[in-house]
């Protein structure tokens, strides 16, 4: 959005503007990088981190120093792997051995790859991959082993998918295939990160014993992206929505984008959202097992963004027309809530689960299932963080407020005051701008007296002869 459209938007959404200012001004990272002591290869890694993903870059840079470089190298390694897999210009006979042997390149000093097409977005990362290798070799052997193992698993999974795409139908057929694809792309990332967290003693070792939890963390994010990006993926010739789901609603996948099948497409999208929501309870359970604040923030922010994105996509016909995203103001509010504690994060999840439930419609074949999964999410949160107890019930009867409720009431009052102030400020700015423009026009010779006469005469458009000249 441009400056003018932003001003208009935030005039009517002052709470979002407040969230942006709140995050920009008051957010304080748990840990900050010491750039003065960084080596050239470390600086190069962070440069590529910024270039490949601004969203992940921000949260990675705030991690505990113990995990800062391991997670950075882990991310860049998998990004390099993904850059090779995504490049359709690389023939299978070249791509497959690269993917399957990528873990071994981490041990080869100075290894680089310049075989990507020039327009490939992250090509430069592989051209200068020796920086990543240098930092990889500096890490603890335990971290190296984890990164190599996940790289090996993901590389082989990608190679299998590329081979299938080359000799068979690349589209996803069953829900089982869908889950497997999401596991290779994102579930393995969750496994690797969990092993790093536990190795650094920032996560409960029990997280490794319950593989379903870290697997759900990755699958929830990936499935959300797949739902949101359906239009973009289809334009690129990629189809990740499983046929087992969409074939219940339309005969051909392309029918999802046709206006005459819009209701069926919405029902299909709600089933996709339902499939993703099944992972929410596991994700919250996983987050409860993290022991360090920066690690919690690192994991919680993407998850809260995902539930908000799912709510935005739920029964939203716009996903079949363009790529949609939550607003910047909403994102800042979510980041602020996600960097506090599990209780506040759960409150955000509850809020979006209720929004999804509210948008649910009996016309949807999955109406009951969606309602049940939303209810399960709320029940899980209520079990961990009860919203009612005996004392609270007594206070509710007497009308007495707790100190926290009084504080919240004061904060709400302050928020309303800030909102009215910002709205008034916007009105003043528009008024002053208008006065300046009118005064400038008057100085340049504008005849407002003639304009006023014409308006009083009921002439709200230029004379016909002037309009004809303009058309010519």
Short mmCIF file of C-alpha atoms in Angstrom, two decimals:
data_model
loop_
_atom_site.label_atom_id
_atom_site.label_comp_id
_atom_site.label_asym_id
_atom_site.label_seq_id
_atom_site.Cartn_x
_atom_site.Cartn_y
_atom_site.Cartn_z
CA UNK A 1 0.00 0.00 0.00
CA UNK A 2 1.09 3.54 -0.71
CA UNK A 3 1.44 6.32 1.85
CA UNK A 4 -2.04 7.72 1.21
CA UNK A 5 -3.76 4.33 1.30
CA UNK A 6 -1.83 3.42 4.46
CA UNK A 7 -2.97 6.63 6.12
CA UNK A 8 -6.59 5.92 5.21
CA UNK A 9 -6.36 2.27 6.29
CA UNK A 10 -4.85 3.02 9.69
CA UNK A 11 -7.31 5.85 10.26
CA UNK A 12 -10.03 3.21 10.35
CA UNK A 13 -7.81 0.57 12.01
CA UNK A 14 -6.00 2.52 14.75
CA UNK A 15 -5.51 -0.58 16.90
CA UNK A 16 -3.29 -2.07 14.19
CA UNK A 17 -1.24 1.10 13.99
CA UNK A 18 -0.84 0.94 17.75
CA UNK A 19 0.39 -2.67 17.48
CA UNK A 20 3.00 -1.69 14.90
CA UNK A 21 4.27 1.18 17.03
CA UNK A 22 4.20 -1.00 20.13
CA UNK A 23 6.33 -3.66 18.46
CA UNK A 24 8.75 -1.23 16.82
CA UNK A 25 9.28 0.91 19.91
CA UNK A 26 8.96 -1.41 22.88
CA UNK A 27 10.09 -4.80 21.61
CA UNK A 28 13.37 -5.75 23.21
CA UNK A 29 15.15 -8.91 21.98
CA UNK A 30 15.97 -11.52 24.60
CA UNK A 31 19.45 -11.81 23.08
CA UNK A 32 21.28 -9.54 20.67
CA UNK A 33 24.06 -10.36 18.23
CA UNK A 34 27.52 -9.04 18.94
CA UNK A 35 28.38 -7.99 15.40
CA UNK A 36 31.75 -6.53 16.40
CA UNK A 37 33.14 -9.95 17.25
CA UNK A 38 31.76 -11.76 14.19
CA UNK A 39 34.07 -13.25 11.59
CA UNK A 40 33.70 -12.53 7.89
CA UNK A 41 32.10 -15.92 7.28
CA UNK A 42 29.60 -15.33 10.09
CA UNK A 43 28.68 -11.97 8.59
CA UNK A 44 28.27 -13.63 5.20
CA UNK A 45 25.93 -16.24 6.70
CA UNK A 46 23.76 -13.57 8.30
CA UNK A 47 23.74 -11.64 5.04
CA UNK A 48 22.36 -14.66 3.19
CA UNK A 49 19.95 -15.26 6.04
CA UNK A 50 18.52 -11.78 5.44
CA UNK A 51 18.39 -12.34 1.69
CA UNK A 52 16.66 -15.72 1.83
CA UNK A 53 14.06 -15.03 4.52
CA UNK A 54 13.42 -11.75 6.28
CA UNK A 55 10.77 -13.25 8.55
CA UNK A 56 12.87 -16.16 9.82
CA UNK A 57 15.97 -14.00 9.86
CA UNK A 58 14.54 -11.72 12.53
CA UNK A 59 13.65 -14.52 14.96
CA UNK A 60 16.84 -16.50 14.34
CA UNK A 61 18.99 -13.47 15.15
CA UNK A 62 17.34 -13.18 18.56
CA UNK A 63 18.18 -16.75 19.58
CA UNK A 64 20.44 -17.62 22.49
CA UNK A 65 24.14 -17.36 21.46
CA UNK A 66 24.51 -21.11 21.99
CA UNK A 67 22.07 -21.80 19.15
CA UNK A 68 22.47 -18.70 17.02
CA UNK A 69 24.98 -20.05 14.49
CA UNK A 70 23.82 -23.70 14.56
CA UNK A 71 20.26 -22.70 13.66
CA UNK A 72 21.49 -20.17 11.10
CA UNK A 73 23.70 -22.77 9.40
CA UNK A 74 20.92 -25.36 9.62
CA UNK A 75 18.49 -22.99 7.91
CA UNK A 76 20.96 -21.99 5.17
CA UNK A 77 21.88 -25.62 4.51
CA UNK A 78 18.27 -26.61 3.99
CA UNK A 79 17.70 -23.45 1.95
CA UNK A 80 20.56 -24.44 -0.33
CA UNK A 81 19.07 -27.90 -0.69
CA UNK A 82 15.68 -26.39 -1.50
CA UNK A 83 17.23 -24.05 -4.09
CA UNK A 84 18.55 -27.04 -6.03
CA UNK A 85 15.26 -28.93 -5.73
CA UNK A 86 13.17 -25.95 -6.88
CA UNK A 87 15.28 -25.21 -9.97
CA UNK A 88 13.49 -26.87 -12.88
CA UNK A 89 16.37 -26.03 -15.23
CA UNK A 90 18.61 -28.62 -13.56
CA UNK A 91 18.14 -32.04 -15.23
CA UNK A 92 17.24 -35.00 -13.03
CA UNK A 93 20.53 -36.80 -13.72
CA UNK A 94 22.35 -33.80 -12.21
CA UNK A 95 19.83 -32.87 -9.54
CA UNK A 96 19.33 -36.30 -7.96
CA UNK A 97 22.97 -36.96 -6.96
CA UNK A 98 23.26 -33.37 -5.71
CA UNK A 99 20.27 -33.80 -3.43
CA UNK A 100 21.23 -37.24 -2.17
CA UNK A 101 24.84 -36.25 -1.56
CA UNK A 102 24.32 -32.73 -0.22
CA UNK A 103 25.19 -33.78 3.34
CA UNK A 104 28.67 -34.77 2.16
CA UNK A 105 29.30 -31.32 0.68
CA UNK A 106 29.20 -29.94 4.22
CA UNK A 107 32.51 -31.69 4.83
CA UNK A 108 34.18 -30.44 1.63
CA UNK A 109 36.15 -27.25 2.18
CA UNK A 110 35.36 -24.61 -0.40
CA UNK A 111 32.49 -26.48 -2.08
CA UNK A 112 30.18 -24.24 -4.09
CA UNK A 113 27.59 -24.71 -6.82
CA UNK A 114 26.91 -22.36 -9.73
CA UNK A 115 24.63 -24.57 -11.79
CA UNK A 116 21.40 -22.75 -10.96
CA UNK A 117 19.75 -20.59 -13.60
CA UNK A 118 20.59 -16.88 -13.22
CA UNK A 119 17.06 -15.90 -12.19
CA UNK A 120 16.95 -18.39 -9.30
CA UNK A 121 16.27 -16.26 -6.22
CA UNK A 122 18.77 -17.86 -3.82
CA UNK A 123 21.40 -18.79 -6.39
CA UNK A 124 24.07 -16.65 -4.72
CA UNK A 125 23.80 -18.66 -1.50
CA UNK A 126 25.10 -21.75 -3.30
CA UNK A 127 27.69 -19.75 -5.24
CA UNK A 128 29.18 -18.70 -1.89
CA UNK A 129 28.26 -21.80 0.07
CA UNK A 130 31.84 -22.15 1.32
CA UNK A 131 30.95 -19.61 4.03
CA UNK A 132 28.27 -21.95 5.38
CA UNK A 133 30.69 -24.89 5.30
CA UNK A 134 33.28 -22.91 7.26
CA UNK A 135 30.78 -22.13 10.02
CA UNK A 136 29.45 -25.69 9.96
CA UNK A 137 32.89 -27.05 10.75
CA UNK A 138 33.26 -24.68 13.71
CA UNK A 139 30.21 -26.09 15.47
CA UNK A 140 30.10 -28.76 18.13
CA UNK A 141 30.22 -32.30 16.70
CA UNK A 142 26.77 -33.02 18.16
CA UNK A 143 25.25 -30.11 16.23
CA UNK A 144 27.07 -31.16 13.07
CA UNK A 145 25.70 -34.69 13.33
CA UNK A 146 22.13 -33.42 13.71
CA UNK A 147 22.37 -31.08 10.72
CA UNK A 148 23.96 -33.75 8.52
CA UNK A 149 21.35 -36.32 9.45
CA UNK A 150 18.40 -34.04 8.67
CA UNK A 151 20.06 -32.86 5.45
CA UNK A 152 20.49 -36.49 4.40
CA UNK A 153 16.85 -37.35 5.11
CA UNK A 154 15.49 -34.24 3.42
CA UNK A 155 17.79 -34.57 0.42
CA UNK A 156 16.69 -38.14 -0.20
CA UNK A 157 13.05 -37.21 0.26
CA UNK A 158 13.38 -34.38 -2.25
CA UNK A 159 15.20 -36.65 -4.69
CA UNK A 160 12.40 -39.20 -4.47
CA UNK A 161 9.84 -36.48 -5.16
CA UNK A 162 11.83 -35.14 -8.14
CA UNK A 163 12.11 -38.64 -9.59
CA UNK A 164 8.37 -39.14 -9.17
CA UNK A 165 7.71 -35.79 -10.85
CA UNK A 166 9.95 -36.71 -13.78
CA UNK A 167 8.50 -40.15 -14.48
CA UNK A 168 5.03 -39.96 -12.98
CA UNK A 169 2.30 -37.55 -11.94
CA UNK A 170 3.81 -34.99 -9.56
CA UNK A 171 0.48 -34.06 -7.99
CA UNK A 172 -0.42 -35.31 -4.52
CA UNK A 173 -3.04 -38.06 -4.56
CA UNK A 174 -3.73 -39.23 -1.02
CA UNK A 175 -3.72 -37.53 2.37
CA UNK A 176 -0.94 -39.92 3.35
CA UNK A 177 1.19 -38.61 0.47
CA UNK A 178 0.29 -35.07 1.48
CA UNK A 179 1.47 -35.67 5.04
CA UNK A 180 4.64 -37.36 3.78
CA UNK A 181 5.47 -34.44 1.49
CA UNK A 182 4.89 -31.95 4.31
CA UNK A 183 7.05 -34.09 6.59
CA UNK A 184 9.98 -34.05 4.18
CA UNK A 185 9.65 -30.32 3.57
CA UNK A 186 8.87 -29.09 7.09
CA UNK A 187 8.44 -31.97 9.54
CA UNK A 188 12.13 -32.85 9.29
CA UNK A 189 12.97 -29.23 10.10
CA UNK A 190 10.95 -29.58 13.29
CA UNK A 191 12.81 -32.76 14.15
CA UNK A 192 16.20 -31.17 13.57
CA UNK A 193 15.39 -28.07 15.58
CA UNK A 194 14.04 -30.16 18.45
CA UNK A 195 17.23 -32.18 18.57
CA UNK A 196 19.24 -28.95 18.62
CA UNK A 197 17.08 -27.52 21.41
CA UNK A 198 17.41 -30.64 23.54
CA UNK A 199 21.14 -30.90 22.88
CA UNK A 200 21.54 -27.31 24.10
CA UNK A 201 19.33 -28.15 27.13
CA UNK A 202 16.73 -25.60 26.06
CA UNK A 203 14.02 -28.18 25.49
CA UNK A 204 12.51 -31.02 27.48
CA UNK A 205 14.12 -34.33 26.40
CA UNK A 206 10.62 -35.83 26.36
CA UNK A 207 10.01 -33.87 23.14
CA UNK A 208 12.27 -36.33 21.33
CA UNK A 209 10.32 -39.29 22.66
CA UNK A 210 7.06 -37.92 21.23
CA UNK A 211 7.95 -37.49 17.58
CA UNK A 212 4.36 -36.62 16.74
CA UNK A 213 4.75 -33.28 18.50
CA UNK A 214 7.68 -31.87 16.55
CA UNK A 215 6.30 -33.41 13.38
CA UNK A 216 3.04 -31.53 13.90
CA UNK A 217 4.94 -28.27 14.38
CA UNK A 218 6.33 -28.53 10.86
CA UNK A 219 3.21 -29.94 9.24
CA UNK A 220 0.99 -27.21 10.67
CA UNK A 221 3.17 -24.49 9.14
CA UNK A 222 3.58 -26.22 5.79
CA UNK A 223 -0.09 -27.07 5.41
CA UNK A 224 -1.02 -23.48 6.18
CA UNK A 225 1.32 -22.27 3.45
CA UNK A 226 -0.08 -24.79 0.97
CA UNK A 227 -3.65 -23.67 1.69
CA UNK A 228 -2.78 -19.99 1.38
CA UNK A 229 -0.65 -20.38 -1.77
CA UNK A 230 -3.06 -22.46 -3.87
CA UNK A 231 -3.46 -19.75 -6.51
CA UNK A 232 0.26 -19.04 -6.76
CA UNK A 233 1.18 -22.73 -6.83
CA UNK A 234 -1.36 -23.49 -9.53
CA UNK A 235 -0.01 -20.63 -11.65
CA UNK A 236 3.43 -22.26 -11.34
CA UNK A 237 2.04 -25.64 -12.34
CA UNK A 238 2.24 -27.16 -8.85
CA UNK A 239 -0.62 -28.87 -7.04
CA UNK A 240 -0.24 -29.86 -3.41
CA UNK A 241 -3.88 -30.16 -2.36
CA UNK A 242 -4.46 -33.94 -2.20
CA UNK A 243 -6.86 -35.41 -4.72
CA UNK A 244 -8.39 -37.45 -1.92
CA UNK A 245 -9.81 -34.18 -0.57
CA UNK A 246 -10.55 -32.02 -3.61
CA UNK A 247 -12.15 -34.85 -5.60
CA UNK A 248 -14.98 -34.94 -3.03
CA UNK A 249 -16.00 -31.45 -4.08
CA UNK A 250 -15.10 -30.96 -7.76
CA UNK A 251 -14.42 -33.20 -10.75
CA UNK A 252 -11.27 -31.42 -11.93
CA UNK A 253 -8.73 -29.49 -9.88
CA UNK A 254 -9.13 -26.47 -12.18
CA UNK A 255 -12.80 -26.29 -11.20
CA UNK A 256 -11.73 -24.87 -7.85
CA UNK A 257 -10.90 -21.59 -9.57
CA UNK A 258 -14.13 -21.29 -11.56
CA UNK A 259 -16.84 -18.95 -10.20
CA UNK A 260 -19.60 -21.47 -10.90
CA UNK A 261 -17.93 -23.91 -8.48
CA UNK A 262 -17.18 -21.34 -5.79
CA UNK A 263 -19.30 -22.95 -3.06
CA UNK A 264 -17.72 -26.35 -3.70
CA UNK A 265 -14.28 -24.74 -3.65
CA UNK A 266 -14.99 -23.12 -0.29
CA UNK A 267 -16.14 -26.46 1.12
CA UNK A 268 -12.93 -28.01 -0.18
CA UNK A 269 -10.81 -25.29 1.40
CA UNK A 270 -12.58 -25.75 4.73
CA UNK A 271 -11.69 -29.44 4.65
CA UNK A 272 -8.07 -28.49 4.01
CA UNK A 273 -8.19 -26.11 6.98
CA UNK A 274 -9.77 -28.87 9.06
CA UNK A 275 -6.87 -31.15 8.16
CA UNK A 276 -4.37 -28.51 9.31
CA UNK A 277 -6.23 -27.72 12.54
CA UNK A 278 -5.78 -31.33 13.66
CA UNK A 279 -2.16 -30.42 14.53
CA UNK A 280 -2.88 -27.44 16.79
CA UNK A 281 -3.11 -29.34 20.09
CA UNK A 282 0.22 -31.07 19.42
CA UNK A 283 1.83 -27.71 18.60
CA UNK A 284 0.71 -26.15 21.87
CA UNK A 285 1.83 -29.25 23.77
CA UNK A 286 5.24 -28.97 22.11
CA UNK A 287 5.60 -25.28 23.00
CA UNK A 288 4.95 -26.14 26.63
CA UNK A 289 8.15 -28.21 26.60
CA UNK A 290 10.52 -25.36 25.68
CA UNK A 291 12.68 -24.01 28.48
CA UNK A 292 14.34 -20.90 27.08
CA UNK A 293 12.52 -17.69 26.17
CA UNK A 294 14.25 -16.96 22.86
CA UNK A 295 13.65 -20.54 21.73
CA UNK A 296 10.00 -20.24 22.74
CA UNK A 297 9.71 -16.99 20.76
CA UNK A 298 11.40 -18.58 17.76
CA UNK A 299 8.86 -21.41 17.68
CA UNK A 300 5.76 -19.54 18.84
CA UNK A 301 5.77 -16.64 16.37
CA UNK A 302 5.40 -18.79 13.20
CA UNK A 303 2.71 -20.90 14.87
CA UNK A 304 0.59 -17.91 15.85
CA UNK A 305 0.99 -16.49 12.35
CA UNK A 306 -0.18 -19.83 10.98
CA UNK A 307 -3.39 -19.99 13.02
CA UNK A 308 -4.18 -16.38 12.04
CA UNK A 309 -3.52 -17.20 8.38
CA UNK A 310 -5.78 -20.24 8.58
CA UNK A 311 -8.56 -18.08 9.99
CA UNK A 312 -8.04 -15.62 7.15
CA UNK A 313 -8.18 -18.41 4.55
CA UNK A 314 -11.14 -20.23 6.08
CA UNK A 315 -14.09 -19.99 3.68
CA UNK A 316 -12.42 -17.03 1.97
CA UNK A 317 -12.94 -17.07 -1.81
CA UNK A 318 -9.99 -14.71 -2.26
CA UNK A 319 -7.49 -17.59 -1.89
CA UNK A 320 -8.61 -18.86 -5.30
CA UNK A 321 -7.94 -15.48 -6.89
CA UNK A 322 -4.72 -14.22 -5.32
CA UNK A 323 -2.20 -14.74 -2.55
CA UNK A 324 -3.54 -13.29 0.70
CA UNK A 325 -1.75 -12.40 3.92
CA UNK A 326 -2.60 -11.10 7.35
CA UNK A 327 -2.03 -7.38 7.79
CA UNK A 328 1.19 -5.95 9.17
CA UNK A 329 -0.65 -4.59 12.20
CA UNK A 330 -2.13 -7.99 13.00
CA UNK A 331 1.28 -9.61 12.52
CA UNK A 332 2.88 -7.19 14.98
CA UNK A 333 0.14 -7.86 17.51
CA UNK A 334 0.70 -11.60 17.13
CA UNK A 335 4.46 -11.24 17.53
CA UNK A 336 3.92 -9.24 20.69
CA UNK A 337 1.57 -11.88 22.10
CA UNK A 338 3.80 -14.76 21.02
CA UNK A 339 6.85 -13.46 22.85
CA UNK A 340 5.28 -13.35 26.31
CA UNK A 341 4.36 -16.78 27.64
CA UNK A 342 2.31 -19.86 26.80
CA UNK A 343 -0.84 -18.56 28.49
CA UNK A 344 -0.98 -15.44 26.32
CA UNK A 345 -0.13 -17.46 23.22
CA UNK A 346 -2.94 -19.90 24.01
CA UNK A 347 -5.32 -16.97 24.36
CA UNK A 348 -4.41 -15.95 20.81
CA UNK A 349 -5.04 -19.48 19.57
CA UNK A 350 -8.38 -19.54 21.37
CA UNK A 351 -9.35 -16.24 19.76
CA UNK A 352 -8.67 -17.50 16.23
CA UNK A 353 -10.28 -20.88 16.88
CA UNK A 354 -13.43 -19.03 17.92
CA UNK A 355 -13.26 -16.87 14.80
CA UNK A 356 -13.04 -19.98 12.63
CA UNK A 357 -15.96 -21.52 14.50
CA UNK A 358 -17.97 -18.33 13.99
CA UNK A 359 -17.32 -18.38 10.23
CA UNK A 360 -18.29 -22.04 10.01
CA UNK A 361 -21.60 -22.66 8.24
CA UNK A 362 -24.08 -25.56 8.36
CA UNK A 363 -23.99 -25.61 4.55
CA UNK A 364 -20.45 -26.97 4.75
CA UNK A 365 -20.27 -30.80 4.69
CA UNK A 366 -17.50 -30.54 7.31
CA UNK A 367 -19.46 -28.19 9.56
CA UNK A 368 -19.63 -30.63 12.46
CA UNK A 369 -15.98 -31.72 12.18
CA UNK A 370 -14.74 -28.13 12.07
CA UNK A 371 -16.86 -27.27 15.10
CA UNK A 372 -15.50 -30.28 16.97
CA UNK A 373 -11.85 -29.53 16.26
CA UNK A 374 -12.32 -25.90 17.33
CA UNK A 375 -13.98 -27.16 20.49
CA UNK A 376 -11.10 -29.55 21.15
CA UNK A 377 -8.58 -26.74 20.84
CA UNK A 378 -10.50 -24.61 23.31
CA UNK A 379 -10.96 -27.55 25.66
CA UNK A 380 -7.22 -28.28 25.61
CA UNK A 381 -6.42 -24.65 26.43
CA UNK A 382 -9.07 -24.58 29.15
CA UNK A 383 -7.56 -27.72 30.69
CA UNK A 384 -4.11 -26.13 30.93
CA UNK A 385 -5.21 -22.59 31.75
CA UNK A 386 -8.69 -22.65 33.36
CA UNK A 387 -10.58 -19.42 32.86
CA UNK A 388 -12.85 -20.03 35.85
CA UNK A 389 -12.40 -21.11 39.47
CA UNK A 390 -14.36 -20.85 42.73
CA UNK A 391 -12.93 -17.47 43.72
CA UNK A 392 -13.50 -16.06 40.25
CA UNK A 393 -17.09 -17.31 40.27
CA UNK A 394 -17.69 -15.64 43.64
CA UNK A 395 -16.25 -12.35 42.39
CA UNK A 396 -18.39 -12.58 39.28
CA UNK A 397 -21.52 -12.83 41.45
CA UNK A 398 -20.52 -9.90 43.66
CA UNK A 399 -19.22 -7.86 40.74
CA UNK A 400 -15.81 -7.45 42.37
CA UNK A 401 -12.81 -7.08 40.06
CA UNK A 402 -9.40 -8.62 40.63
CA UNK A 403 -6.26 -6.52 40.46
CA UNK A 404 -5.49 -8.00 37.06
CA UNK A 405 -8.98 -7.19 35.79
CA UNK A 406 -8.67 -3.65 37.10
CA UNK A 407 -5.34 -3.33 35.35
CA UNK A 408 -6.84 -4.70 32.12
CA UNK A 409 -9.73 -2.24 32.38
CA UNK A 410 -7.24 0.60 32.76
CA UNK A 411 -5.27 -0.67 29.77
CA UNK A 412 -8.45 -0.89 27.68
CA UNK A 413 -9.35 2.65 28.67
CA UNK A 414 -5.87 3.81 27.72
CA UNK A 415 -6.14 1.95 24.43
CA UNK A 416 -9.42 3.69 23.62
CA UNK A 417 -7.87 7.02 24.54
CA UNK A 418 -4.91 6.32 22.23
CA UNK A 419 -7.28 5.26 19.48
CA UNK A 420 -9.31 8.46 19.73
CA UNK A 421 -6.10 10.49 19.84
CA UNK A 422 -4.74 8.86 16.68
CA UNK A 423 -8.05 9.28 14.87
CA UNK A 424 -8.11 12.94 15.86
CA UNK A 425 -4.51 13.31 14.76
CA UNK A 426 -5.35 11.83 11.37
CA UNK A 427 -8.26 14.26 10.98
CA UNK A 428 -6.01 17.20 11.87
CA UNK A 429 -3.36 16.06 9.39
CA UNK A 430 -5.94 15.72 6.61
CA UNK A 431 -7.39 19.14 7.49
CA UNK A 432 -3.99 20.88 7.50
CA UNK A 433 -3.00 19.18 4.24
CA UNK A 434 -6.26 20.28 2.64
CA UNK A 435 -5.81 23.88 3.82
CA UNK A 436 -2.24 23.99 2.49
CA UNK A 437 -3.32 22.58 -0.88
CA UNK A 438 -6.22 25.02 -1.19
CA UNK A 439 -4.04 27.96 -0.17
CA UNK A 440 -1.37 26.94 -2.67
CA UNK A 441 -3.98 26.66 -5.41
CA UNK A 442 -5.26 30.15 -4.49
CA UNK A 443 -1.75 31.59 -4.70
CA UNK A 444 -1.38 30.06 -8.14
CA UNK A 445 -4.53 31.79 -9.33
CA UNK A 446 -7.34 29.34 -8.71
CA UNK A 447 -10.75 31.10 -8.92
CA UNK A 448 -12.67 29.58 -6.06
CA UNK A 449 -15.35 32.24 -6.35
CA UNK A 450 -16.24 31.02 -9.84
CA UNK A 451 -16.16 27.42 -8.68
CA UNK A 452 -18.51 28.28 -5.82
CA UNK A 453 -20.93 30.00 -8.19
CA UNK A 454 -21.00 26.96 -10.46
CA UNK A 455 -21.63 24.64 -7.53
CA UNK A 456 -24.48 26.83 -6.27
CA UNK A 457 -25.96 26.71 -9.75
CA UNK A 458 -25.95 22.93 -9.61
CA UNK A 459 -23.09 22.45 -12.08
CA UNK A 460 -21.00 19.72 -10.52
CA UNK A 461 -19.20 18.83 -13.76
CA UNK A 462 -17.13 20.93 -16.19
CA UNK A 463 -19.02 22.47 -19.15
CA UNK A 464 -19.66 20.11 -22.06
CA UNK A 465 -17.25 21.89 -24.42
CA UNK A 466 -14.42 21.50 -21.91
CA UNK A 467 -15.20 17.81 -21.44
CA UNK A 468 -15.19 17.33 -25.20
CA UNK A 469 -11.79 19.00 -25.48
CA UNK A 470 -10.46 16.76 -22.70
CA UNK A 471 -11.73 13.68 -24.49
CA UNK A 472 -10.00 14.80 -27.69
#
